[in-house]
PDB file of C-alpha atoms and ligand atoms in Angstrom:
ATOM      1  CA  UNK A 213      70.386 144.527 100.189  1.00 50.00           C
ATOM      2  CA  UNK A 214      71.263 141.247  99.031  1.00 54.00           C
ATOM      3  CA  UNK A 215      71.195 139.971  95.437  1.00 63.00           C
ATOM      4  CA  UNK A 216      71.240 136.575  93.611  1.00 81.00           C
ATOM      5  CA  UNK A 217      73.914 136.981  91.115  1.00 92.00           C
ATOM      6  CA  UNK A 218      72.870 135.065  87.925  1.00 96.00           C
ATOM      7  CA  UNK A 219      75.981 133.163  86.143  1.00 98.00           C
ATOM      8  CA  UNK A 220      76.887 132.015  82.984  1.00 98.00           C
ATOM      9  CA  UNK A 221      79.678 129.631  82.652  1.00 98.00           C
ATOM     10  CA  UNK A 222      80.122 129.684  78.688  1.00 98.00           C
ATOM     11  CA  UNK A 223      82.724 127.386  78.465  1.00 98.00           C
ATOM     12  CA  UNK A 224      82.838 124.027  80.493  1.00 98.00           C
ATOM     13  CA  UNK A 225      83.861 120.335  79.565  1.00 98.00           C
ATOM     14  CA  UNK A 226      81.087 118.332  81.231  1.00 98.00           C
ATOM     15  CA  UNK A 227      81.929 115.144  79.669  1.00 98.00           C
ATOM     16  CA  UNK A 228      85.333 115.162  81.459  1.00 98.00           C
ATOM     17  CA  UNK A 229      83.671 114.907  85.229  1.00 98.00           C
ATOM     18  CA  UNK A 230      83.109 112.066  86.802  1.00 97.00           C
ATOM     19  CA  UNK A 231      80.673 112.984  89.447  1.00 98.00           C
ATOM     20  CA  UNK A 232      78.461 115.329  87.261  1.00 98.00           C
ATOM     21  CA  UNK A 233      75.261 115.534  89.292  1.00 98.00           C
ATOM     22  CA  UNK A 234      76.769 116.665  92.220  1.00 98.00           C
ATOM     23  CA  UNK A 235      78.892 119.573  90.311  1.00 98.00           C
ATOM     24  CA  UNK A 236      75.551 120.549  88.618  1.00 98.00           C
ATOM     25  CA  UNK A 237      74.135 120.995  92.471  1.00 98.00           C
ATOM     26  CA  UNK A 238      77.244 122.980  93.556  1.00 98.00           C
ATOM     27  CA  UNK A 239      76.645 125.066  90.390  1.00 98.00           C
ATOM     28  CA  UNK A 240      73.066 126.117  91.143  1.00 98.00           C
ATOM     29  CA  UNK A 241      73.733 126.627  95.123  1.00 97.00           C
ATOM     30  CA  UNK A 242      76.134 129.493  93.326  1.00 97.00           C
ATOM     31  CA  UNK A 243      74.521 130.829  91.311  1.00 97.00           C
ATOM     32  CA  UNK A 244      75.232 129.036  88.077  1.00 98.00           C
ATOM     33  CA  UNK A 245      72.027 129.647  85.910  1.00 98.00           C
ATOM     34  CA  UNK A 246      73.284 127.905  82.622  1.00 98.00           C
ATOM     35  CA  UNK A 247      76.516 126.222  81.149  1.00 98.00           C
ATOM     36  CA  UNK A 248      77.348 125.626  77.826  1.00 98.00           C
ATOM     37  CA  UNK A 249      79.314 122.384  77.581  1.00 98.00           C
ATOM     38  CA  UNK A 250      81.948 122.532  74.667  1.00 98.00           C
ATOM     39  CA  UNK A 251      82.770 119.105  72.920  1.00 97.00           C
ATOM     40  CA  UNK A 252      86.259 117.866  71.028  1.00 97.00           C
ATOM     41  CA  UNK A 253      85.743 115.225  68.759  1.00 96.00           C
ATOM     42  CA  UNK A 254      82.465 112.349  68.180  1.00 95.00           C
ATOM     43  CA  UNK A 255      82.662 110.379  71.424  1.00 96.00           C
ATOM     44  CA  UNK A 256      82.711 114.027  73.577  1.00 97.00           C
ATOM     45  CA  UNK A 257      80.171 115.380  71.652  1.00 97.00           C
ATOM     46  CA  UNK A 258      77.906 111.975  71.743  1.00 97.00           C
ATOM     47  CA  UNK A 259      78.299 112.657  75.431  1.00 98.00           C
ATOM     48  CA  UNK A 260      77.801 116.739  75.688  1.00 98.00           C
ATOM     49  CA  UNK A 261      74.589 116.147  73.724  1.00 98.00           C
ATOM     50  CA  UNK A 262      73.429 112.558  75.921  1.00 98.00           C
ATOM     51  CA  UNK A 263      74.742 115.205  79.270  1.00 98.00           C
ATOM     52  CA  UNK A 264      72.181 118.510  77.841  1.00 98.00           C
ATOM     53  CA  UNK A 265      69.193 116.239  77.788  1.00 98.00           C
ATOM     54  CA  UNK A 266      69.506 115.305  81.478  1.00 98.00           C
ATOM     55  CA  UNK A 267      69.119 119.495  81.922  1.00 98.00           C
ATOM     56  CA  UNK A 268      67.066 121.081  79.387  1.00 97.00           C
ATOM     57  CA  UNK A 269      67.729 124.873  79.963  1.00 96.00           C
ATOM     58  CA  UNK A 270      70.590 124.554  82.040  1.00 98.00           C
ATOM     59  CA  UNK A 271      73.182 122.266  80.074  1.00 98.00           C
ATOM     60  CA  UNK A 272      73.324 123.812  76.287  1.00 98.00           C
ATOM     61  CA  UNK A 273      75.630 122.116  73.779  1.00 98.00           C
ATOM     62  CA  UNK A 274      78.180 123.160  71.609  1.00 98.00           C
ATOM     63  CA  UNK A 275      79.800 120.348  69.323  1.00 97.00           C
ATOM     64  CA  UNK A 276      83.146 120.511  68.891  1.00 97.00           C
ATOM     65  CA  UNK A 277      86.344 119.055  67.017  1.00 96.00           C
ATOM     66  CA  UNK A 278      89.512 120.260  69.094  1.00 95.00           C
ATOM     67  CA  UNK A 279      92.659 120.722  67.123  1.00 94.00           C
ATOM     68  CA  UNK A 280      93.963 118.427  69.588  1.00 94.00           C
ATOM     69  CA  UNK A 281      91.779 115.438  68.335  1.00 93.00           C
ATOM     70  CA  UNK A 282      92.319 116.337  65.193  1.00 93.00           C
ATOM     71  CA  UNK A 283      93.456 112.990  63.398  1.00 92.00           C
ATOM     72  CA  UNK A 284      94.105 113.265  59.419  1.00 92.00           C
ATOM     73  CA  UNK A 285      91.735 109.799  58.962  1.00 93.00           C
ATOM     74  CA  UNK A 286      88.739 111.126  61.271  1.00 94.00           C
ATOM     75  CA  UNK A 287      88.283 114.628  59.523  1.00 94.00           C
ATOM     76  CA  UNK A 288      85.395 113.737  57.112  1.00 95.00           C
ATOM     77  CA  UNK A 289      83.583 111.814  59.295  1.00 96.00           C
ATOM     78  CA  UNK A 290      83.773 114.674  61.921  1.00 95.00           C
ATOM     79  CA  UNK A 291      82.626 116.892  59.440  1.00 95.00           C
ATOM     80  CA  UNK A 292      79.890 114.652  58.534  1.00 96.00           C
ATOM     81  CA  UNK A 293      78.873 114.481  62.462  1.00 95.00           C
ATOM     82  CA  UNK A 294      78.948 118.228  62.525  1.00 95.00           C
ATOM     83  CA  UNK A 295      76.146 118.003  59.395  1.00 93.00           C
ATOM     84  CA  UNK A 296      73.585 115.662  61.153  1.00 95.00           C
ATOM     85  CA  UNK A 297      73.635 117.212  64.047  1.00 96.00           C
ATOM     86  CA  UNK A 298      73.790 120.785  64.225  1.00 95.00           C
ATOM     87  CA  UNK A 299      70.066 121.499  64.932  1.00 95.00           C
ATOM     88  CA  UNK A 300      70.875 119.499  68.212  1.00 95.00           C
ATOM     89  CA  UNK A 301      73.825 122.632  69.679  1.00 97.00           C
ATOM     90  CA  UNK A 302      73.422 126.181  70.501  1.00 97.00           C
ATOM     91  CA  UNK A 303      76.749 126.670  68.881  1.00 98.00           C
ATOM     92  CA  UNK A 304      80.017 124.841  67.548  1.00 97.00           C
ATOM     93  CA  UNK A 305      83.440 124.609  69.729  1.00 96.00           C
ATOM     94  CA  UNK A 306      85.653 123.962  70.780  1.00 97.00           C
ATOM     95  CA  UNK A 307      87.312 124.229  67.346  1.00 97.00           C
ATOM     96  CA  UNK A 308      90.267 126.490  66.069  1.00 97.00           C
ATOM     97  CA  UNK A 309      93.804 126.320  65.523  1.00 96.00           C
ATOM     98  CA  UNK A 310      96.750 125.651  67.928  1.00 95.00           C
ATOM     99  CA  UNK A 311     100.176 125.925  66.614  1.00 94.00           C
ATOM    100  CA  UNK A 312     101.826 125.078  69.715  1.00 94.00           C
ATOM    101  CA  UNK A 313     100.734 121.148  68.758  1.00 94.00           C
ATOM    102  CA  UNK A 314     102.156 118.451  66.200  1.00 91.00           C
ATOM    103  CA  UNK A 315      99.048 118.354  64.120  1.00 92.00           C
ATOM    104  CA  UNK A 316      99.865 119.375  60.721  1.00 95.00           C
ATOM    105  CA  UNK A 317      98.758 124.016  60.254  1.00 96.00           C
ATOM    106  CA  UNK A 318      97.215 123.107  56.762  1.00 96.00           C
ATOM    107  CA  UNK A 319      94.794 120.388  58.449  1.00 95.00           C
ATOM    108  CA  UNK A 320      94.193 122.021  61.294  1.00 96.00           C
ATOM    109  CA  UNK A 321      93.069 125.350  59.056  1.00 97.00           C
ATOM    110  CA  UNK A 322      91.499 122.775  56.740  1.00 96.00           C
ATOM    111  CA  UNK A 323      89.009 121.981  59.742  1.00 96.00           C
ATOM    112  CA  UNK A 324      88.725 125.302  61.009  1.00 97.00           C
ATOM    113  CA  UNK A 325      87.536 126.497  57.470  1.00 97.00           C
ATOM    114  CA  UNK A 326      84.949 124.071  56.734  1.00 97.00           C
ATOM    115  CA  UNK A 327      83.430 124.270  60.423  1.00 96.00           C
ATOM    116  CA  UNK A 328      83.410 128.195  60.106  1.00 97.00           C
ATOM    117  CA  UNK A 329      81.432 127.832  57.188  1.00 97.00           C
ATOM    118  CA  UNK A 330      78.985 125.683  58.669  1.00 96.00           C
ATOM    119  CA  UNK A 331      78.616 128.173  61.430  1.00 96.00           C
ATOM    120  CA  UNK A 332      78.023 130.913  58.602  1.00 96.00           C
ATOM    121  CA  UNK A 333      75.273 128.827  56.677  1.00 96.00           C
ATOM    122  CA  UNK A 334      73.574 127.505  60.219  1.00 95.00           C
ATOM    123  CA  UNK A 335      73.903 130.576  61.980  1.00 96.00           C
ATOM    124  CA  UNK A 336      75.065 129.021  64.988  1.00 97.00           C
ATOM    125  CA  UNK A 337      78.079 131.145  67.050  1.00 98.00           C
ATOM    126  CA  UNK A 338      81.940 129.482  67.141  1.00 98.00           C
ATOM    127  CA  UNK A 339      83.676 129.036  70.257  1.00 98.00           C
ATOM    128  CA  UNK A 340      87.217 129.345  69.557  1.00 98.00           C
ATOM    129  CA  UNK A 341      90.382 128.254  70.698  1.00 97.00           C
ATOM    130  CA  UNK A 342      93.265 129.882  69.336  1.00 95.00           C
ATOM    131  CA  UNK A 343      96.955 128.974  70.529  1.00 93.00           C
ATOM    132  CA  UNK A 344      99.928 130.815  68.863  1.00 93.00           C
ATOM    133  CA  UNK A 345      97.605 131.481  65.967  1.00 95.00           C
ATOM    134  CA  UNK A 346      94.984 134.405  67.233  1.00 97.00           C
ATOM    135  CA  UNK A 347      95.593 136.484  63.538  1.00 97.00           C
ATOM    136  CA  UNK A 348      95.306 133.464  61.507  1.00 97.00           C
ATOM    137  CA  UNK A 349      91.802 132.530  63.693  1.00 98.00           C
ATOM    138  CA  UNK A 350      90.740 135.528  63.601  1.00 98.00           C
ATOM    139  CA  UNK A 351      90.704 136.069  59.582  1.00 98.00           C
ATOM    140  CA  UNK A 352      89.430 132.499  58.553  1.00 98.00           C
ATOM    141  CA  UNK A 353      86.769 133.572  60.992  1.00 98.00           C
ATOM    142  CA  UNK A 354      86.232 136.628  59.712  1.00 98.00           C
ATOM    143  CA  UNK A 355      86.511 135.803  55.824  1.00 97.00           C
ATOM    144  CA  UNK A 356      84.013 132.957  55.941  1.00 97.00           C
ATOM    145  CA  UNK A 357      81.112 135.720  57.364  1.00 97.00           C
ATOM    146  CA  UNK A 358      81.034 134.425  60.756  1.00 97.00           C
ATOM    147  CA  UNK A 359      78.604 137.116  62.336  1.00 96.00           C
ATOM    148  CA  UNK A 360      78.785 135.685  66.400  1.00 98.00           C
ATOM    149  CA  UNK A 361      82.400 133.999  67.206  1.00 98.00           C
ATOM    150  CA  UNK A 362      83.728 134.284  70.923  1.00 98.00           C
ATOM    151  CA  UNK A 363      88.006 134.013  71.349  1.00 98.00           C
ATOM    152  CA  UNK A 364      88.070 131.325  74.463  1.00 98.00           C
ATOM    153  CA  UNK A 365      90.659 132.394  77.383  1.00 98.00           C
ATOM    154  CA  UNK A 366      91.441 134.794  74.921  1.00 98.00           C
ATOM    155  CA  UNK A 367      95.261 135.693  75.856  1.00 97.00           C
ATOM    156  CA  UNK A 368      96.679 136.996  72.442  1.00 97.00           C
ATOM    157  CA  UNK A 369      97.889 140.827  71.109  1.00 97.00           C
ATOM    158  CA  UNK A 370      95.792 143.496  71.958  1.00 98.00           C
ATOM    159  CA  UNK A 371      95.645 145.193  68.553  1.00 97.00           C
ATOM    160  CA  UNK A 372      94.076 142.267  67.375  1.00 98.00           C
ATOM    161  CA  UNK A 373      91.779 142.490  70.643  1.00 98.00           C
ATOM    162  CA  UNK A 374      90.600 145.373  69.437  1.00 98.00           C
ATOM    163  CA  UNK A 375      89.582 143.854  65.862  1.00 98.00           C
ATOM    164  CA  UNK A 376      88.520 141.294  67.608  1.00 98.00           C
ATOM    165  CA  UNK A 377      85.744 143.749  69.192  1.00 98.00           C
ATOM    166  CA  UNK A 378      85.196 146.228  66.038  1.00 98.00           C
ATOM    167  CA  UNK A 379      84.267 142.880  63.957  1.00 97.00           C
ATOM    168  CA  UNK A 380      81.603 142.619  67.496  1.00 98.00           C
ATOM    169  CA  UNK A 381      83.173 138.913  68.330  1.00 98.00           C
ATOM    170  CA  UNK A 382      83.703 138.088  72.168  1.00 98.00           C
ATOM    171  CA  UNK A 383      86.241 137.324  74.231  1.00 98.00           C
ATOM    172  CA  UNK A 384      85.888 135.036  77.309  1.00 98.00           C
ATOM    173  CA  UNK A 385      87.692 135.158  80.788  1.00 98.00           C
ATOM    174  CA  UNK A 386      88.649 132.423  82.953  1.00 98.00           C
ATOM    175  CA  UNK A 387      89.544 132.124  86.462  1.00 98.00           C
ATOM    176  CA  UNK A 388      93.336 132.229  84.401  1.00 98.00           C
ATOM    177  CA  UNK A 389      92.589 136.108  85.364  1.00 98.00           C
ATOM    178  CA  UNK A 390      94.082 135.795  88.803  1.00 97.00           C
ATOM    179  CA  UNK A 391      96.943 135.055  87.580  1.00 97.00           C
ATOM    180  CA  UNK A 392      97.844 135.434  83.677  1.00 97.00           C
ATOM    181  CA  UNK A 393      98.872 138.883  82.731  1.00 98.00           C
ATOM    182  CA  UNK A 394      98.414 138.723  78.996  1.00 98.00           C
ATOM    183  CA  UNK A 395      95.094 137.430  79.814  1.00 98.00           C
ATOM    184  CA  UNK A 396      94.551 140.229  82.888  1.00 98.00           C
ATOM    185  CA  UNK A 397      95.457 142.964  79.941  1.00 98.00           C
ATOM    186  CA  UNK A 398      93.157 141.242  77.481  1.00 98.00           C
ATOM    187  CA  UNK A 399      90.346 141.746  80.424  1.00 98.00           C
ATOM    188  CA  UNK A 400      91.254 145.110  81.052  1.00 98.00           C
ATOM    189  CA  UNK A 401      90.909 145.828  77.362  1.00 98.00           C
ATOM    190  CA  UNK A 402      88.073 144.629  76.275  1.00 98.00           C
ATOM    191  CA  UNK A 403      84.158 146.425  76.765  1.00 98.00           C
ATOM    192  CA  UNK A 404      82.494 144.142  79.409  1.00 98.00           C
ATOM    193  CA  UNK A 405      80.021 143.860  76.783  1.00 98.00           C
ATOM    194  CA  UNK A 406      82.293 141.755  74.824  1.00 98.00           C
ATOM    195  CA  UNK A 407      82.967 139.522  78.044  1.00 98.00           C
ATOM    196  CA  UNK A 408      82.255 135.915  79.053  1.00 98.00           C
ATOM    197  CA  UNK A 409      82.577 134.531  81.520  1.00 98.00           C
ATOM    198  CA  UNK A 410      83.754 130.897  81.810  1.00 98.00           C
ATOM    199  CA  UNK A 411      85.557 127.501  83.513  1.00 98.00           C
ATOM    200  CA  UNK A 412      87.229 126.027  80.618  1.00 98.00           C
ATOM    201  CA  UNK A 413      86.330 122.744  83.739  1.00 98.00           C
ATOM    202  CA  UNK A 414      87.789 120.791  84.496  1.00 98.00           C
ATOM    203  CA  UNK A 415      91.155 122.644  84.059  1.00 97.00           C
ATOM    204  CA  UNK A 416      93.363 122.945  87.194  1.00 97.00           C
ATOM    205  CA  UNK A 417      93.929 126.369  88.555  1.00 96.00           C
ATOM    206  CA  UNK A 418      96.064 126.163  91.175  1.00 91.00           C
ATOM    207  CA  UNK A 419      96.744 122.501  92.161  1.00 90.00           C
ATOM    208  CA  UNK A 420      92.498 121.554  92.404  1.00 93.00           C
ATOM    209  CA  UNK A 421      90.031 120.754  88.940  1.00 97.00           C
ATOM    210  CA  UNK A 422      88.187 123.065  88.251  1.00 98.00           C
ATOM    211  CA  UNK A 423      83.872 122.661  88.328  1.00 98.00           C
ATOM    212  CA  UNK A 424      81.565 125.349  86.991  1.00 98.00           C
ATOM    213  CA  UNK A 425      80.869 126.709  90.366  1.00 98.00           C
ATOM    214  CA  UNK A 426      84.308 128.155  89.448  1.00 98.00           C
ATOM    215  CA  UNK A 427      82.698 130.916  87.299  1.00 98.00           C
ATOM    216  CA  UNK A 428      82.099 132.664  90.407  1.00 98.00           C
ATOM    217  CA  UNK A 429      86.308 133.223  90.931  1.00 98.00           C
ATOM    218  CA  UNK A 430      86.006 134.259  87.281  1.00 98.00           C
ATOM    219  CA  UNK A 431      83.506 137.006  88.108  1.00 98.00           C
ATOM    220  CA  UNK A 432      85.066 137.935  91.412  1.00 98.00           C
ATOM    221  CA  UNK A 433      88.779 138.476  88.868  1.00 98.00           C
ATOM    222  CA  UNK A 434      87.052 140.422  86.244  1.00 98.00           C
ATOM    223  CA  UNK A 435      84.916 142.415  88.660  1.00 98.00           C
ATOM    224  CA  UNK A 436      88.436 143.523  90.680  1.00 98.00           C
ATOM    225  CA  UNK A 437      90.580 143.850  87.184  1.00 98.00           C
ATOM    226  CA  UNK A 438      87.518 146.399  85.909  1.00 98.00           C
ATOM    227  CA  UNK A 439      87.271 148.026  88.816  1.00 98.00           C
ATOM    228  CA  UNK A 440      83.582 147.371  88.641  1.00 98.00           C
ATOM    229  CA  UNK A 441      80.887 145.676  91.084  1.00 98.00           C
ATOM    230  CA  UNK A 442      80.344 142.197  90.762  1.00 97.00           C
ATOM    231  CA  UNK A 443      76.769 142.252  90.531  1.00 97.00           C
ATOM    232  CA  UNK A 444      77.019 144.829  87.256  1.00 98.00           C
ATOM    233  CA  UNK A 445      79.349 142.079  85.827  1.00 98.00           C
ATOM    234  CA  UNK A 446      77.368 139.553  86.396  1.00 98.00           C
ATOM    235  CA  UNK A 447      74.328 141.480  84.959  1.00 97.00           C
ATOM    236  CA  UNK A 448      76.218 142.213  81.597  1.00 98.00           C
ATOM    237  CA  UNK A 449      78.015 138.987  81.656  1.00 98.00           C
ATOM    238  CA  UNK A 450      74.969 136.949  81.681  1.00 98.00           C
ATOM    239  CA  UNK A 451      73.106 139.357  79.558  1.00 97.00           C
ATOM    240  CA  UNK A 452      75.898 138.815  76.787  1.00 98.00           C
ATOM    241  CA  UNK A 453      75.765 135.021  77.150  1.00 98.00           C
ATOM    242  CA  UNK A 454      71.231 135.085  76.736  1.00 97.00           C
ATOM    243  CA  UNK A 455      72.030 137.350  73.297  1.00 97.00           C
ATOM    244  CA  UNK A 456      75.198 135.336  72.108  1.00 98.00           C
ATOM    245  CA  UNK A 457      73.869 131.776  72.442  1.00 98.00           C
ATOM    246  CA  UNK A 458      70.485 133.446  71.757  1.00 96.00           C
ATOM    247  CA  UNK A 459      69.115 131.727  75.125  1.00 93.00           C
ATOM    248  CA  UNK A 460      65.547 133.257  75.862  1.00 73.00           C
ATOM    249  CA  UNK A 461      65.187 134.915  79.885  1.00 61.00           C
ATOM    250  CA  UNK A 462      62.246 131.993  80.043  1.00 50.00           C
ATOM    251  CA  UNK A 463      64.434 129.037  78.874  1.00 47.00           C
ATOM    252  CA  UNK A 464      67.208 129.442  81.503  1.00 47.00           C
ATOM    253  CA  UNK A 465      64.217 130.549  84.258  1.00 51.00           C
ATOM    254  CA  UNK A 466      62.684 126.886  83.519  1.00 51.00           C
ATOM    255  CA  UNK A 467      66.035 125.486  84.247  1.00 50.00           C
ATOM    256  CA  UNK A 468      65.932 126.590  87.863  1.00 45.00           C
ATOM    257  CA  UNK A 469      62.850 124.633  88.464  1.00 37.00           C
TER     258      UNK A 469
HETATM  259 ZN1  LIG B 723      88.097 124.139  76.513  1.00 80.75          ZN
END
């Protein structure tokens, strides 16, 4: 017997495509029932939350200020972004700390800090990005009483994996499972329900961008590194997402429509 699979792609960077629309289709025809688009700094996030209104219950957004973007002049005024408009996303990332980058540690934990506690006072879930730096993530996170906080691509040591879960955070898996071994062992590591699936589009895997459709190779890698079927991945996978973004069964049904 043949079953839809229903797909989350948790992690995608909608702004960044040029031909959106026609992504979107190639999402659905997949079996792509929601995405959460991430933004990284005011003019990404302007965008994520102008792209979510074209597809209520499909397109949920996340406002973001990447360490990347982060410049020492902009800070407050990100900040201040992230305080008008929180009631707009379903949760805030891409934010977090990369220490691989020129961008000062003490303003990038600075940032970090004060978006962490927003996420604690608003309730709303982090999506993280953490680069060189998983411990020092992973206890801001932890000391400012973020309850729901997923570790994007996560990729770092599994001890801390395993905090990572105790503390009942998520990790998320990109189609960087085909290939990456620390992010293979991660996989293998972690309880699929502590798994998301994701794109982190329109990053290049292999030589081609890639779209949310993608999610698909994502559940194909962490169906084969689990030794599990696809469809049970799927099932928890998407399950996790509904409960993490707290996304109601109805909302993402309406988005089919
Ligand atoms: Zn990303």
């Amino acid at each position: 017997m043949e079953e839809t699979l229903e797909i989350f792609d948790a992690h995608a960077h909608l702004n960044e495509f040029e031909d959106l629309p026609s992504a979107i289709e190639r999402a659905r025809a997949a079996g792509v029932i929601g995405i959460v688009a991430v933004g990284m700094d005011m003019a990404s996030n302007l965008r994520t939350l102008e792209i979510a209104g074209q597809y209520p219950g499909y397109v949920f957004p996340a406002l973001g200020y990447h360490p990347w973007n982060i410049l020492e002049s902009m800070i407050d005024e990100n900040l201040a972004f992230f305080e008008t408009h929180i009631d707009r996303c379903i949760a805030i990332g891409e934010v977090g700390l990369d220490y691989k980058i020129k961008v000062r540690k003490p303003l990038q934990q600075h940032v970090l800090r004060e978006v962490a506690r927003l996420a604690a006072r608003s309730g709303k879930p982090l999506i993280l990005h953490s680069r060189l730096s998983h411990e020092r993530v992973f206890s801001i996170v932890k000391e400012t009483g973020v309850r729901r906080a997923v570790f994007h691509w996560y990729s770092g040591p599994l001890d801390l994996l395993g905090n990572i879960v105790t503390e009942g955070y998520l990790v998320s898996a990109t189609p960087a499972a085909a290939t990456s071994p620390a992010h293979q062992a991660a996989i293998r590591n972690a309880p699929l329900e502590n798994i998301l699936l994701e794109t982190d589009c329109p990053v290049p895997y292999g030589a081609v961008a890639s779209e949310p459709r993608d999610v698909t190779r994502t559940l194909s890698e962490v169906a084969r590194i689990k030794n599990l079927r696809v469809d049970v991945v799927a099932r928890q996978t998407t399950m996790n997402a509904r409960a993490f973004f707290k996304l109601l069964k109805q909302a993402s049904d309406e988005g089919l429509r």
